């Protein structure tokens, strides 16, 4: 059971907007720690998609955006494309576990 | 460009140890922490710990303490992860990842390609 909770899967048609939630608690997201998002295409290593809650690294399309409020965070993808089909993970820090960085369980995005 | 290149796949018997390497290039190795993350087949990402390549300081996730050791050789810009007393549940892809300079705490901005470790008789 992951410290950060994500839906196992979400789906959307090309061109649509989807959101992926990441729910934590007062010891992680709610404590003010940043949330980062990673995209993992099939058979590849994860790639940083959003850092510091809502910042995109160079080269990441602006179709991807992040937000954070209270004990939760969200990743939004607009103008869905077939190549967006991947697993998405949120990541933060939990101060109940010494020095521990924590991941969500991951969400499989299915492009219909 | 920043690259992290890991060693190849390994097959080990239960009870053995495995050592995975992660060679960094394209940046100053001692300026960024290296983290280790593993992923069992079909499962999510699991953080194992981090190492400061300059000082050698480490911090391990609670569930791996006593069984994992991170080391480095700064002369060849390489980090190592050694996991001992292997069991079948340790079968996974092991990733090294560079800690970003942004965020509080920072995330991981570059990842190695992963090294598959299979524990089997």
PDB file of C-alpha atoms in Angstrom, chain A residues 31-34 36 38 40 43-48 51-52 87 89 91-93 96-106, chain B residues 33 35 37 39 43-47 50 59-62 65 95 99-100 102-114:
ATOM      1  CA  UNK A  31       3.049  19.206   5.339  1.00  0.00           C
ATOM      2  CA  UNK A  32       3.991  21.438   2.418  1.00  0.00           C
ATOM      3  CA  UNK A  33       6.413  19.152   0.636  1.00  0.00           C
ATOM      4  CA  UNK A  34       6.634  19.500  -3.128  1.00  0.00           C
ATOM      5  CA  UNK A  36       6.818  15.767  -8.578  1.00  0.00           C
ATOM      6  CA  UNK A  38       7.022  11.182 -13.671  1.00  0.00           C
ATOM      7  CA  UNK A  40       7.053   6.051 -17.669  1.00  0.00           C
ATOM      8  CA  UNK A  43       9.768  -0.572 -21.235  1.00  0.00           C
ATOM      9  CA  UNK A  44      11.604   2.640 -20.388  1.00  0.00           C
ATOM     10  CA  UNK A  45      12.895   4.468 -17.327  1.00  0.00           C
ATOM     11  CA  UNK A  46      10.727   7.117 -15.677  1.00  0.00           C
ATOM     12  CA  UNK A  47      11.095  10.676 -16.920  1.00  0.00           C
ATOM     13  CA  UNK A  48      10.567  13.822 -14.864  1.00  0.00           C
ATOM     14  CA  UNK A  51       8.667  19.276 -10.591  1.00  0.00           C
ATOM     15  CA  UNK A  52       7.902  21.466  -7.619  1.00  0.00           C
ATOM     16  CA  UNK A  87       2.215   5.071 -16.445  1.00  0.00           C
ATOM     17  CA  UNK A  89       3.705   8.467 -10.804  1.00  0.00           C
ATOM     18  CA  UNK A  91       6.368  11.547  -5.682  1.00  0.00           C
ATOM     19  CA  UNK A  92       6.892  13.545  -2.517  1.00  0.00           C
ATOM     20  CA  UNK A  93       8.459  13.280   0.916  1.00  0.00           C
ATOM     21  CA  UNK A  96       7.035  10.048   9.423  1.00  0.00           C
ATOM     22  CA  UNK A  97       9.630   7.918   7.678  1.00  0.00           C
ATOM     23  CA  UNK A  98      13.153   9.179   8.269  1.00  0.00           C
ATOM     24  CA  UNK A  99      14.546  10.690   5.094  1.00  0.00           C
ATOM     25  CA  UNK A 100      11.935   8.953   3.060  1.00  0.00           C
ATOM     26  CA  UNK A 101      10.911   9.910  -0.425  1.00  0.00           C
ATOM     27  CA  UNK A 102       7.661   8.283  -1.388  1.00  0.00           C
ATOM     28  CA  UNK A 103       5.894   7.425  -4.628  1.00  0.00           C
ATOM     29  CA  UNK A 104       2.281   6.971  -5.484  1.00  0.00           C
ATOM     30  CA  UNK A 105       1.230   3.563  -6.734  1.00  0.00           C
ATOM     31  CA  UNK A 106       1.095   4.789 -10.327  1.00  0.00           C
TER      32      UNK A 106
ATOM     33  CA  UNK B  33      22.976  13.238  -4.853  1.00  0.00           C
ATOM     34  CA  UNK B  35      19.130   8.005  -5.454  1.00  0.00           C
ATOM     35  CA  UNK B  37      14.705   3.273  -6.972  1.00  0.00           C
ATOM     36  CA  UNK B  39      10.483  -1.558  -9.687  1.00  0.00           C
ATOM     37  CA  UNK B  43       4.577  -2.916 -10.020  1.00  0.00           C
ATOM     38  CA  UNK B  44       5.202   0.671  -8.968  1.00  0.00           C
ATOM     39  CA  UNK B  45       8.333   2.572  -8.040  1.00  0.00           C
ATOM     40  CA  UNK B  46       9.968   2.053  -4.647  1.00  0.00           C
ATOM     41  CA  UNK B  47      12.576   4.454  -3.265  1.00  0.00           C
ATOM     42  CA  UNK B  50      20.281   8.201  -1.530  1.00  0.00           C
ATOM     43  CA  UNK B  59      20.403   7.428   3.908  1.00  0.00           C
ATOM     44  CA  UNK B  60      18.499   4.213   3.376  1.00  0.00           C
ATOM     45  CA  UNK B  61      14.775   3.563   3.339  1.00  0.00           C
ATOM     46  CA  UNK B  62      13.799   1.759   6.506  1.00  0.00           C
ATOM     47  CA  UNK B  65      18.443  -0.872   6.195  1.00  0.00           C
ATOM     48  CA  UNK B  95      17.321   2.440 -11.287  1.00  0.00           C
ATOM     49  CA  UNK B  99      18.581  14.354  -7.558  1.00  0.00           C
ATOM     50  CA  UNK B 100      17.370  17.588  -9.112  1.00  0.00           C
ATOM     51  CA  UNK B 102      14.814  22.188  -7.785  1.00  0.00           C
ATOM     52  CA  UNK B 103      11.978  21.494  -5.415  1.00  0.00           C
ATOM     53  CA  UNK B 104      11.647  21.030  -1.706  1.00  0.00           C
ATOM     54  CA  UNK B 105      12.707  18.357  -1.407  1.00  0.00           C
ATOM     55  CA  UNK B 106      13.964  17.917  -4.965  1.00  0.00           C
ATOM     56  CA  UNK B 107      12.804  15.192  -7.299  1.00  0.00           C
ATOM     57  CA  UNK B 108      14.856  13.145  -9.740  1.00  0.00           C
ATOM     58  CA  UNK B 109      15.741  14.798 -13.032  1.00  0.00           C
ATOM     59  CA  UNK B 110      17.788  12.118 -14.798  1.00  0.00           C
ATOM     60  CA  UNK B 111      17.476   8.358 -14.595  1.00  0.00           C
ATOM     61  CA  UNK B 112      19.644   5.453 -15.604  1.00  0.00           C
ATOM     62  CA  UNK B 113      18.264   2.902 -18.046  1.00  0.00           C
ATOM     63  CA  UNK B 114      17.723   0.364 -15.268  1.00  0.00           C
TER      64      UNK B 114
END
